[in-house]
Coordinates of C-alpha atoms in Angstrom, one line a residue:
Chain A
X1 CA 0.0 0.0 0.0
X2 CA 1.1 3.3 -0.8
X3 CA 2.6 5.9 1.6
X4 CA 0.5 8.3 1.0
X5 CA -2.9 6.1 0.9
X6 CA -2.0 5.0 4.7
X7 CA -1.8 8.5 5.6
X8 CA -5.4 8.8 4.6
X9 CA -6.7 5.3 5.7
X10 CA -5.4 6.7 9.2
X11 CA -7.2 9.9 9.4
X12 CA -10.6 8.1 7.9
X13 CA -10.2 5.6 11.6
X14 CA -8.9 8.0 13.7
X15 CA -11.9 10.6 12.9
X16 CA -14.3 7.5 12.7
X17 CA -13.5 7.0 16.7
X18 CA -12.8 10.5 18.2
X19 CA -10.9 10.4 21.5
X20 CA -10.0 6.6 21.0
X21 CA -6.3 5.7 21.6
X22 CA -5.1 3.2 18.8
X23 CA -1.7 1.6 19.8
X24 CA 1.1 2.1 16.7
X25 CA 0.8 -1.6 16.4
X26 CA -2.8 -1.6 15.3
X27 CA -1.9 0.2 12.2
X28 CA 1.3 -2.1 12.1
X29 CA -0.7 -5.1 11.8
X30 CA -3.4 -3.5 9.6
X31 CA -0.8 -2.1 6.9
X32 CA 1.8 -4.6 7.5
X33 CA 4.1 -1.9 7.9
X34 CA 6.7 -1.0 10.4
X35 CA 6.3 0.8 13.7
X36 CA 8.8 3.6 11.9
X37 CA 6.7 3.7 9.1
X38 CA 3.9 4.1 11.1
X39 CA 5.1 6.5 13.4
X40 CA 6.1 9.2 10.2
X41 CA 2.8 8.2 8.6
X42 CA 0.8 9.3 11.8
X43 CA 3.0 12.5 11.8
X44 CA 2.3 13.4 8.2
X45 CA -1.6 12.7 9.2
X46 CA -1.2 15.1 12.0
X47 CA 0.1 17.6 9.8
X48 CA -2.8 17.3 7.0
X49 CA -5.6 17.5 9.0
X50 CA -3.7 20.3 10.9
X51 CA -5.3 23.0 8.5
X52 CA -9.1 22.0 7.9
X53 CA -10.0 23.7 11.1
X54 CA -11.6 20.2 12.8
X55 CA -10.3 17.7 15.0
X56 CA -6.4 17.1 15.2
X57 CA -4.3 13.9 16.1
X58 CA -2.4 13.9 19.2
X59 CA 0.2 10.9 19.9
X60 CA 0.5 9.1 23.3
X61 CA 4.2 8.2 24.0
X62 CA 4.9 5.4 26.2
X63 CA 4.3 1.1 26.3
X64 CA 0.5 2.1 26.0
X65 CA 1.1 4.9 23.4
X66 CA -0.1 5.8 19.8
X67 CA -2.1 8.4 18.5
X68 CA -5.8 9.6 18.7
X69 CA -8.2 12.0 17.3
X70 CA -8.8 14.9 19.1
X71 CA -12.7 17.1 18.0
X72 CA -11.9 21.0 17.7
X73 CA -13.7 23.4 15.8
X74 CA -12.0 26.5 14.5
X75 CA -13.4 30.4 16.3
X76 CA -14.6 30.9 12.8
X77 CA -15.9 27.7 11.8
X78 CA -18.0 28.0 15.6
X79 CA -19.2 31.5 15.3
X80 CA -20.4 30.6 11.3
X81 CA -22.4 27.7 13.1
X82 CA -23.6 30.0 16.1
X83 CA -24.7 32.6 13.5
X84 CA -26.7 29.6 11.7
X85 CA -28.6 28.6 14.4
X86 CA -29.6 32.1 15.8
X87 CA -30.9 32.3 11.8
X88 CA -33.0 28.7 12.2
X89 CA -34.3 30.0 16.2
X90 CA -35.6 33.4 14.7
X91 CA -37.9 31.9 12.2
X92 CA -41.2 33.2 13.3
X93 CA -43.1 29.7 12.4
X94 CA -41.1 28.0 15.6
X95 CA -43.7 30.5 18.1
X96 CA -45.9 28.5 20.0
X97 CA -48.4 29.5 22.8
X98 CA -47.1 31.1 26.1
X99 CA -43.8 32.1 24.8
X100 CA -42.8 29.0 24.0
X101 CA -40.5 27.7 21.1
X102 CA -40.9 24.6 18.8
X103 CA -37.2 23.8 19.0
X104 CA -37.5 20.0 18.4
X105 CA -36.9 19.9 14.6
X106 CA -33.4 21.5 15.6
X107 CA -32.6 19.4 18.9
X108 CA -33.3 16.3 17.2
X109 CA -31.4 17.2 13.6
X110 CA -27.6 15.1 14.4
X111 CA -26.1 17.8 11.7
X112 CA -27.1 20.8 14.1
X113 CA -26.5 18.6 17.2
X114 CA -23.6 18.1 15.7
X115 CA -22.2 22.0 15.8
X116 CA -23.7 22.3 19.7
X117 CA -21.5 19.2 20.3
X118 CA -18.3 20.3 18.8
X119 CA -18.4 23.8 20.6
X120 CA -19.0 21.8 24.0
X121 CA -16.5 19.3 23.6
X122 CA -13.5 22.0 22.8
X123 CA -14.9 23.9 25.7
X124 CA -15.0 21.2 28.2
X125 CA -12.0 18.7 26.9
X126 CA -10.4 19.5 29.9
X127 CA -13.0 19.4 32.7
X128 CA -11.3 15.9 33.4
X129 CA -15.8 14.7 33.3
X130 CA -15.8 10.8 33.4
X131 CA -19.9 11.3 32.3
X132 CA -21.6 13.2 30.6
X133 CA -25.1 13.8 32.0
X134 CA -28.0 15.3 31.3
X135 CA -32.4 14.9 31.8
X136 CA -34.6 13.3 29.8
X137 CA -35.5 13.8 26.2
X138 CA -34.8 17.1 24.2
X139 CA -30.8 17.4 25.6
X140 CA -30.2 13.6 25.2
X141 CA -29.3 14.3 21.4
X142 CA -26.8 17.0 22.2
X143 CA -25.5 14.9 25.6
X144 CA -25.1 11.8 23.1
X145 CA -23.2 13.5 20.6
X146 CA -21.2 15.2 22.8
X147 CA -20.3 12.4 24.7
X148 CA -19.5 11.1 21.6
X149 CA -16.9 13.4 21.1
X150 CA -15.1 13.0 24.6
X151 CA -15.3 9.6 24.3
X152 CA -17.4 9.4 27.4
X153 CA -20.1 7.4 28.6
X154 CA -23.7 9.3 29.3
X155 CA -26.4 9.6 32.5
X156 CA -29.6 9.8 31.5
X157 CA -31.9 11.3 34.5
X158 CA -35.1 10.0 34.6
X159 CA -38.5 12.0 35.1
X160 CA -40.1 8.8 36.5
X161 CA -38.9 5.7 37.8
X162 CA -38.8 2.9 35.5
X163 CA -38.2 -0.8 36.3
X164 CA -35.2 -1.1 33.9
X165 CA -33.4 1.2 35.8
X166 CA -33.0 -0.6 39.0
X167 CA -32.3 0.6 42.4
X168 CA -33.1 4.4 42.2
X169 CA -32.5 7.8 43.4
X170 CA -35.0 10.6 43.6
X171 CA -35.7 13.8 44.4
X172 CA -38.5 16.6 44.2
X173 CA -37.4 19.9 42.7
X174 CA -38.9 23.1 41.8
X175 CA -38.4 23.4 37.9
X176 CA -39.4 26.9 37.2
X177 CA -41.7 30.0 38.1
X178 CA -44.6 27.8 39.2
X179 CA -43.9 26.2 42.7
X180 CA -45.4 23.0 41.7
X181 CA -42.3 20.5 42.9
X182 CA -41.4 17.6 39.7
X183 CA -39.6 14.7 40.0
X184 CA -36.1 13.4 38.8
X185 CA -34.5 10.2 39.5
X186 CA -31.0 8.4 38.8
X187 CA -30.5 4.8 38.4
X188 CA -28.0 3.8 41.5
X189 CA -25.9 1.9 38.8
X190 CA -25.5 5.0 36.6
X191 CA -22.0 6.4 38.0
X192 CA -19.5 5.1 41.1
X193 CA -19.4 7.7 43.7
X194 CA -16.6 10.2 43.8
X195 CA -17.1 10.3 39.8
X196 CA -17.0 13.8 37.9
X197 CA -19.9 14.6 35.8
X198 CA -20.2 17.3 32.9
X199 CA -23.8 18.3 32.6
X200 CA -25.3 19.2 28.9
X201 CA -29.0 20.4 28.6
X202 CA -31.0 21.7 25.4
X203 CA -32.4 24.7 26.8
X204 CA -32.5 26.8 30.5
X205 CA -34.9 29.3 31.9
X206 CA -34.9 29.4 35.2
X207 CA -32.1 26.6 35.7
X208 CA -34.7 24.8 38.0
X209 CA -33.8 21.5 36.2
X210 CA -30.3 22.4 36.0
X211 CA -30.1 22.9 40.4
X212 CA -32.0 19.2 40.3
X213 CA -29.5 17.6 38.3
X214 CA -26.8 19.1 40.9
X215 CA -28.6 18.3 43.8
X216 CA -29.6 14.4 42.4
X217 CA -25.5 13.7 41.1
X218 CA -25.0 15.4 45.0
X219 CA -27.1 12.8 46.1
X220 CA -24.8 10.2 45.0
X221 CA -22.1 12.0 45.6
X222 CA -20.8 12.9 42.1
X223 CA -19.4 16.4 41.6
X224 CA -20.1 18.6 38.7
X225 CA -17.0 19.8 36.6
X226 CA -18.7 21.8 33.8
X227 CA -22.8 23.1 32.7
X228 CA -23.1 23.4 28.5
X229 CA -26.3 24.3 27.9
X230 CA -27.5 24.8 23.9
X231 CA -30.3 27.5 24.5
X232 CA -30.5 30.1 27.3
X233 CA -33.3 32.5 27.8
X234 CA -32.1 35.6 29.0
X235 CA -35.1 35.7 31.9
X236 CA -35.0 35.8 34.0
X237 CA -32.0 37.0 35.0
X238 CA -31.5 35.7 38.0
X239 CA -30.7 32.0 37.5
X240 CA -31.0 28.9 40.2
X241 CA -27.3 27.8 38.9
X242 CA -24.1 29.4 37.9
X243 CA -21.1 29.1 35.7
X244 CA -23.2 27.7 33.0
X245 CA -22.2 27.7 29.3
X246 CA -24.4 28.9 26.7
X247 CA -24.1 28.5 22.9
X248 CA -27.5 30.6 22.2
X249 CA -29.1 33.3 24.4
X250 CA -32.9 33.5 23.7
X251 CA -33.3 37.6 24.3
X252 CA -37.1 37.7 23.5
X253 CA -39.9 36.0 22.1
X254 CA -43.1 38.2 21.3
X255 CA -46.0 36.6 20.2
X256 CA -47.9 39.6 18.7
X257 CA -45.1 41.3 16.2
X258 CA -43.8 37.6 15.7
X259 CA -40.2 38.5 16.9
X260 CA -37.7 36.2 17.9
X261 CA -34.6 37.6 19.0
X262 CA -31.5 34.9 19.6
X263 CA -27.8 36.1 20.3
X264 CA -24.8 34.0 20.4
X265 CA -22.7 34.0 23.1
X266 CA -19.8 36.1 22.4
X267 CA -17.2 34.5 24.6
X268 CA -17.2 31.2 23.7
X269 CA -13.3 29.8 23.7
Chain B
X1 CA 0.1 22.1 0.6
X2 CA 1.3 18.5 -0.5
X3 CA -0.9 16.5 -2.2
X4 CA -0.2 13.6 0.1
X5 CA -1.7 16.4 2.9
X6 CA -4.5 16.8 0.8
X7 CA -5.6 13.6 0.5
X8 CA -5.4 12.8 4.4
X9 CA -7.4 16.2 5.2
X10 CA -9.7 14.9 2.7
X11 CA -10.4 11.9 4.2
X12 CA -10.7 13.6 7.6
X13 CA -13.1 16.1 6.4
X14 CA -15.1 13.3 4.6
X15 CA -15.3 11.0 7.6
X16 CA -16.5 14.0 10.0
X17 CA -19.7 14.5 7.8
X18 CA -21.1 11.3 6.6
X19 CA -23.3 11.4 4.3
X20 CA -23.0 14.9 3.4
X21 CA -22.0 16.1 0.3
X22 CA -18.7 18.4 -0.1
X23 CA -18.5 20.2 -3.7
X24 CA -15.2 20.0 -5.4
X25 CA -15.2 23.5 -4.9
X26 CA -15.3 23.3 -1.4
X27 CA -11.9 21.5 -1.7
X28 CA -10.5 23.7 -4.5
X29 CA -11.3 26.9 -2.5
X30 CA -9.6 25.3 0.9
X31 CA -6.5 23.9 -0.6
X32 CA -6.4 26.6 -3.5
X33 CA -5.8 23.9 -6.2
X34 CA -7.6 23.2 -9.3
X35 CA -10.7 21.1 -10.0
X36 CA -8.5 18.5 -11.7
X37 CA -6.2 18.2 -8.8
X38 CA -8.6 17.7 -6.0
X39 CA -10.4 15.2 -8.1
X40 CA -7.1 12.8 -8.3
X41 CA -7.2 13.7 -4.8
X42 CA -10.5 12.5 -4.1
X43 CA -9.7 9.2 -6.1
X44 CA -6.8 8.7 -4.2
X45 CA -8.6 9.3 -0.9
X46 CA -11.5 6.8 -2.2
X47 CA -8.7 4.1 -2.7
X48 CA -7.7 5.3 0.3
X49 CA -10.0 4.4 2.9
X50 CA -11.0 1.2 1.1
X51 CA -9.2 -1.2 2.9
X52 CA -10.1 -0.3 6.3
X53 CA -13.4 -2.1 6.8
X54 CA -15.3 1.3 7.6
X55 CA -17.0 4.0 5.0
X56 CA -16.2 4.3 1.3
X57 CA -16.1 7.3 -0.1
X58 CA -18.9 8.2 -3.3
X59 CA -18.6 10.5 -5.9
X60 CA -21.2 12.5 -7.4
X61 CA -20.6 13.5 -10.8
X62 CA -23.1 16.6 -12.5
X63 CA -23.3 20.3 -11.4
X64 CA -24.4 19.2 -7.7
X65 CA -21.4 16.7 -7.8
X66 CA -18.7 15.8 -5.6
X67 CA -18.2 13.4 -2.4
X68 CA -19.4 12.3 0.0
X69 CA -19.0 9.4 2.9
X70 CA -20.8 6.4 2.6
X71 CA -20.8 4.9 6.7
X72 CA -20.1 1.2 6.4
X73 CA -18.9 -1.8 8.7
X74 CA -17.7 -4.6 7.4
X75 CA -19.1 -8.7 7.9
X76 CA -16.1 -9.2 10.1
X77 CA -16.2 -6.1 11.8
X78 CA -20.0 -6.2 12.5
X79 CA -19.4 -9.7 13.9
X80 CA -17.3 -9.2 16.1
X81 CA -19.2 -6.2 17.6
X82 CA -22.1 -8.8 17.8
X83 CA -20.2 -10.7 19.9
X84 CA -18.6 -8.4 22.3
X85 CA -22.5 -6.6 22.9
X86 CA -23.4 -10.3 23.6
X87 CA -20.7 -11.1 26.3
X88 CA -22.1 -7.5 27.8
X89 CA -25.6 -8.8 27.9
X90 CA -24.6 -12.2 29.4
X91 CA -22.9 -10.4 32.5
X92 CA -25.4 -11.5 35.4
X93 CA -24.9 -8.7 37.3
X94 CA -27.7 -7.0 34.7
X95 CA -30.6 -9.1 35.8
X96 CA -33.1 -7.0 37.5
X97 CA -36.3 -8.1 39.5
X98 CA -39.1 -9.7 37.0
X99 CA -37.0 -10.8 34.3
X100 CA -35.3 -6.9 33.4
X101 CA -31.8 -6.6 32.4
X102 CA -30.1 -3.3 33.0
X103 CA -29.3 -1.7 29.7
X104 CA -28.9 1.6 29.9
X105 CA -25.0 1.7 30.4
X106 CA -25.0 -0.2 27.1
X107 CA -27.7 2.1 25.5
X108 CA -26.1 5.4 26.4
X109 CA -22.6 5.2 25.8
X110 CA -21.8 6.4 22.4
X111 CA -19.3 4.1 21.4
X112 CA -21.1 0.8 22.2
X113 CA -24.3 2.6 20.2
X114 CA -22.0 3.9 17.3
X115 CA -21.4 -0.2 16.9
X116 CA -25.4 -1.0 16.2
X117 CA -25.8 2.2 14.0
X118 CA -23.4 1.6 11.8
X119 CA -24.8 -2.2 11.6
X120 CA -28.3 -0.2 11.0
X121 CA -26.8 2.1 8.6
X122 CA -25.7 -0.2 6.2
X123 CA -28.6 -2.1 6.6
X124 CA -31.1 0.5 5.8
X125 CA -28.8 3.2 3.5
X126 CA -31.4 2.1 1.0
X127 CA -34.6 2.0 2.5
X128 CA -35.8 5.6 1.4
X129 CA -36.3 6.7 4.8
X130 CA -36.8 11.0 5.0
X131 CA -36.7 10.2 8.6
X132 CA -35.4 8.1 11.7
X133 CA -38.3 8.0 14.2
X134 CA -37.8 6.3 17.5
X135 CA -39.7 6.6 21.1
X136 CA -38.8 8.2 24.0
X137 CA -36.1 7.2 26.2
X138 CA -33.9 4.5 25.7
X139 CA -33.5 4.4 22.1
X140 CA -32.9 8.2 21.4
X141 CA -29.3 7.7 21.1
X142 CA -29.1 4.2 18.9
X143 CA -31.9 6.4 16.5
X144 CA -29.9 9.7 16.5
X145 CA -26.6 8.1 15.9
X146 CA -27.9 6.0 13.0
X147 CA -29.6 9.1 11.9
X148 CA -26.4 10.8 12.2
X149 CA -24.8 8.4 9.6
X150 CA -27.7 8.7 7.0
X151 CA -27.6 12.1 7.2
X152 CA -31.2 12.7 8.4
X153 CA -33.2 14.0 10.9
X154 CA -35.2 12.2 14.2
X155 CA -38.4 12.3 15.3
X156 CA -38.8 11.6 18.9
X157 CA -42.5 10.4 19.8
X158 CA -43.0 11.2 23.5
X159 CA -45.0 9.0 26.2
X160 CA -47.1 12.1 27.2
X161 CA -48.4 15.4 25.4
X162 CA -45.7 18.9 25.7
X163 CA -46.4 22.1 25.0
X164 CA -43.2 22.6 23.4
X165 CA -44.3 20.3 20.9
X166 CA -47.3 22.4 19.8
X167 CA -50.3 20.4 18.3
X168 CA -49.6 16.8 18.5
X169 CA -51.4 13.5 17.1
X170 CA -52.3 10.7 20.0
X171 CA -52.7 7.4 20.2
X172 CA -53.5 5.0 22.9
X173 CA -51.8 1.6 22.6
X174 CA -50.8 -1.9 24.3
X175 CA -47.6 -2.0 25.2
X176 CA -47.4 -5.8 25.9
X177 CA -48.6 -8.8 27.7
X178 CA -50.6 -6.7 30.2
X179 CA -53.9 -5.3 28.7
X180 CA -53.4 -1.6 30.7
X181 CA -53.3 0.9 27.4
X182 CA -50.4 3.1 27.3
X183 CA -50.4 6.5 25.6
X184 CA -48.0 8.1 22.9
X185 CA -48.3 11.7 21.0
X186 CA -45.7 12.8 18.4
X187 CA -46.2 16.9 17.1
X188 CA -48.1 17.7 13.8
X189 CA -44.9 19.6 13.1
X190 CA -42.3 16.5 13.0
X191 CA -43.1 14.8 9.7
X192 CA -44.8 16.2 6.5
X193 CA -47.6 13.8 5.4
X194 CA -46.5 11.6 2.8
X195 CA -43.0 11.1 3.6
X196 CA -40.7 8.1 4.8
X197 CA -39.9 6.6 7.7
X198 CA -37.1 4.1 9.4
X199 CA -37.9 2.7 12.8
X200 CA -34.8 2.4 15.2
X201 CA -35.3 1.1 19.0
X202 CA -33.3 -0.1 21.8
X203 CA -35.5 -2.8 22.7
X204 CA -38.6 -4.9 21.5
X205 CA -40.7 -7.7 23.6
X206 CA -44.3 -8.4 22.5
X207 CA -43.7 -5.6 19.7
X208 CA -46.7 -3.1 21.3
X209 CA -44.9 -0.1 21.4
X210 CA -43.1 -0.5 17.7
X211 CA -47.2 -1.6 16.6
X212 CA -47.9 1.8 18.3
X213 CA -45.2 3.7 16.6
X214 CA -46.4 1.9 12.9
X215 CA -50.2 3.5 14.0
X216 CA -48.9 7.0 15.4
X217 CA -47.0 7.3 12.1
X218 CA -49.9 6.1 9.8
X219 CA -52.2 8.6 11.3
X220 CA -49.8 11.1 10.0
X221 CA -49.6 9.4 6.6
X222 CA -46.2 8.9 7.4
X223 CA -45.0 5.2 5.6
X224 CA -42.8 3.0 7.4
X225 CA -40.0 2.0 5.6
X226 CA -38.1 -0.4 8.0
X227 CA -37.5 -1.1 11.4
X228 CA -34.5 -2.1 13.5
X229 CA -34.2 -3.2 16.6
X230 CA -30.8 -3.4 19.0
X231 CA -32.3 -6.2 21.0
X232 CA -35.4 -8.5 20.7
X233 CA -36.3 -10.7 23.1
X234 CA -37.0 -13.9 21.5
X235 CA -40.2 -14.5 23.8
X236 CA -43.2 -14.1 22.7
X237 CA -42.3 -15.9 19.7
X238 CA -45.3 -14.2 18.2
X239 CA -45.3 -10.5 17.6
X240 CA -47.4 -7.9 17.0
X241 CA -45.3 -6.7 14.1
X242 CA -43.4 -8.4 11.0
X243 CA -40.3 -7.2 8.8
X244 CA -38.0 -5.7 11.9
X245 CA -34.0 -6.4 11.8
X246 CA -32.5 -7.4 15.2
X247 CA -29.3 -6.9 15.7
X248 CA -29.8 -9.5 18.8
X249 CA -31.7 -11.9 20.1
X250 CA -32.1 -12.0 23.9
X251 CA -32.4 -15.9 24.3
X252 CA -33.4 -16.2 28.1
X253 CA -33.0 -14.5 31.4
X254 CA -33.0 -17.1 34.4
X255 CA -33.1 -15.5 37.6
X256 CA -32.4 -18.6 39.7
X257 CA -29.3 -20.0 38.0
X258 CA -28.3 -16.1 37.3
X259 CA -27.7 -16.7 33.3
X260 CA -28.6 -14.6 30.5
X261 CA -28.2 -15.8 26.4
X262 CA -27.6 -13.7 23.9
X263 CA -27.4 -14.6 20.2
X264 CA -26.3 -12.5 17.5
X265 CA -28.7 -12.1 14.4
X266 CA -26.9 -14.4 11.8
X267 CA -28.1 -13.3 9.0
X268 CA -27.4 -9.1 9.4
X269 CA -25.8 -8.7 5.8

């Protein structure tokens, strides 16, 4: 096989498996080539994908070395897909009764997910998270695909307790304006105490939901490292949580002129 | 930029966006080359990433041509991922009261899930779908990251009605052997009538909630165009749907002697 055809065939697995280490002698045996071959055909494929303004490929040294692909997504390339999906949220069809926003069509879309998840996994790469969590449904998509990009495994809090999940958790919580207290609950096999959890969530008002997941991973004595969080309304201003990360802030939604006003966040890397 | 470079950030670029397709110009713009150079670069790229057992790499000829990666996984490959989500299943610590396994550590981490997608990918790639439709929760991420490979977008049908959905469709349906009727709503805004659908799911028993899904979607004049399933439980032998793809076959769960059988689907290609 041709030098510069393994070059490629290593950038096609390493992007296929972001985050994943593959040992030098996976490629060895694959290319029946040798581990100095491989080792200059991993550098050249570090310098190629080096200007596309995506993932790179950083090598491991050491007996369990080799080389893995690493998600990034250029300022530019992030602030094009920010500008995007302020462009798709402004669309005056998504208004719904009450101020709310059909928002589905875009949380379950993997090519828009996609962008949300790229954004959060540069930003949190190095929250040292051995989960990603997040609550049941809409920011399961993002939380997947994030996840995805980490290399992580995901938490899925439940609104109701389900059979399949085992030995469970629960808490009340308040989840917005209206006192009414919901529900949340955490399978006891989801995470091993003492783990570090990075939270992802489609959309915050208040950040009701957001102090729940806390207070539940709290519970079982897991510790928060990071809050991404796709959509955040801009009301009210006082939130339940801090240090959250938004992609999107929602700065209005008026039902009579049909105006839908999103912003993206400015500081983002 | 050396053309080797080229070829390898090709591949990359390819391999981050399945299914999408990249004009030549795209390519000629980024790289500042000519038309005829990136497409021996695309050939060579397409030679390329043959040999690795994963995606292949189409090209589109015409005034909308250019590339694009095809997601793919290989006999072998597919095998041996049957085997290793079998030897997970057969862990006893999974069984659960009443005959449950614990899935969800399988069903939300992305790299065990990326496994059954692609298997579902290739499987369906040409089944027409517009859509991948799956119900809330367990099977959100199998669907999205199946979706994710096809290039299109999810529906989620939910267990109860949201207002963040907007106007939605209901059905009540039997979920299994117990006659209590469950209920499921999907939004009048997540499919247009007439187009096509692909079932994905985590999980299938009796087949009342996929039957439910089938009905949902036919009272949106919404055709389904296939159906895969991660796991079917082999008992009831008769279900209350036909045509679904398994990837496997849950053979038994015995409380008393702590065993669970697994079988791969032998006959997925």
């Amino acid at each position: 096989m041709k030098r510069s055809h393994r070059v490629a065939a290593i950038c096609q697995i390493l992007t296929e498996s972001p985050g994943k280490v593959f040992a030098l002698k996976y490629f060895c045996d694959m290319f029946n080539a040798a581990k100095s071959s491989i080792s200059e055909d991993i550098n050249a494929a570090k310098d190629a994908v080096s200007v596309t303004g995506y993932g790179y490929i950083e090598t491991i040294t050491g007996a369990s070395g080799g080389a893995r692909y690493v998600p990034d997504i250029s300022l530019a390339k992030a602030q094009s897909f920010q500008d995007e999906l302020c462009a798709l949220l402004q669309d005056e069809g998504r208004i719904l009764g009450g101020g709310f926003l059909y928002t589905s069509d875009i949380m379950y879309n993997p090519a828009t997910v996609r962008g949300m998840a790229q954004i959060f996994a540069k930003k949190f790469r190095d929250s040292g998270a051995d989960y990603v969590a997040t609550i049941e449904t809409k920011g399961i998509p993002v939380a997947i695909m994030t996840a995805q990009l980490l290399n992580l495994p995901v938490i899925v809090i439940r609104r109701d307790t389900k059979i399949s999940e085992g030995a469970t958790v629960s808490i009340n919580y308040s989840p917005g304006s209206s006192e009414r207290l919901q529900r949340m609950s955490i399978s006891k096999r989801a995470a091993a105490p003492g783990s570090k959890v990075l939270i992802i969530d489609d959309f915050m008002r208040g950040g009701g939901s957001i102090k729940g997941i806390v207070e539940i991973l709290n519970e079982m004595d897991i510790q928060v490292v990071g809050k991404g969080i796709a959509i955040v309304d801009v009301t009210p201003q006082r939130k339940k949580v801090e240090d959250y990360f938004p992609i999107i802030h929602l700065a209005g939604v008026d039902e009579t002129s049909k105006i839908v006003k999103a912003v993206p966040n400015s500081d983002i890397f």
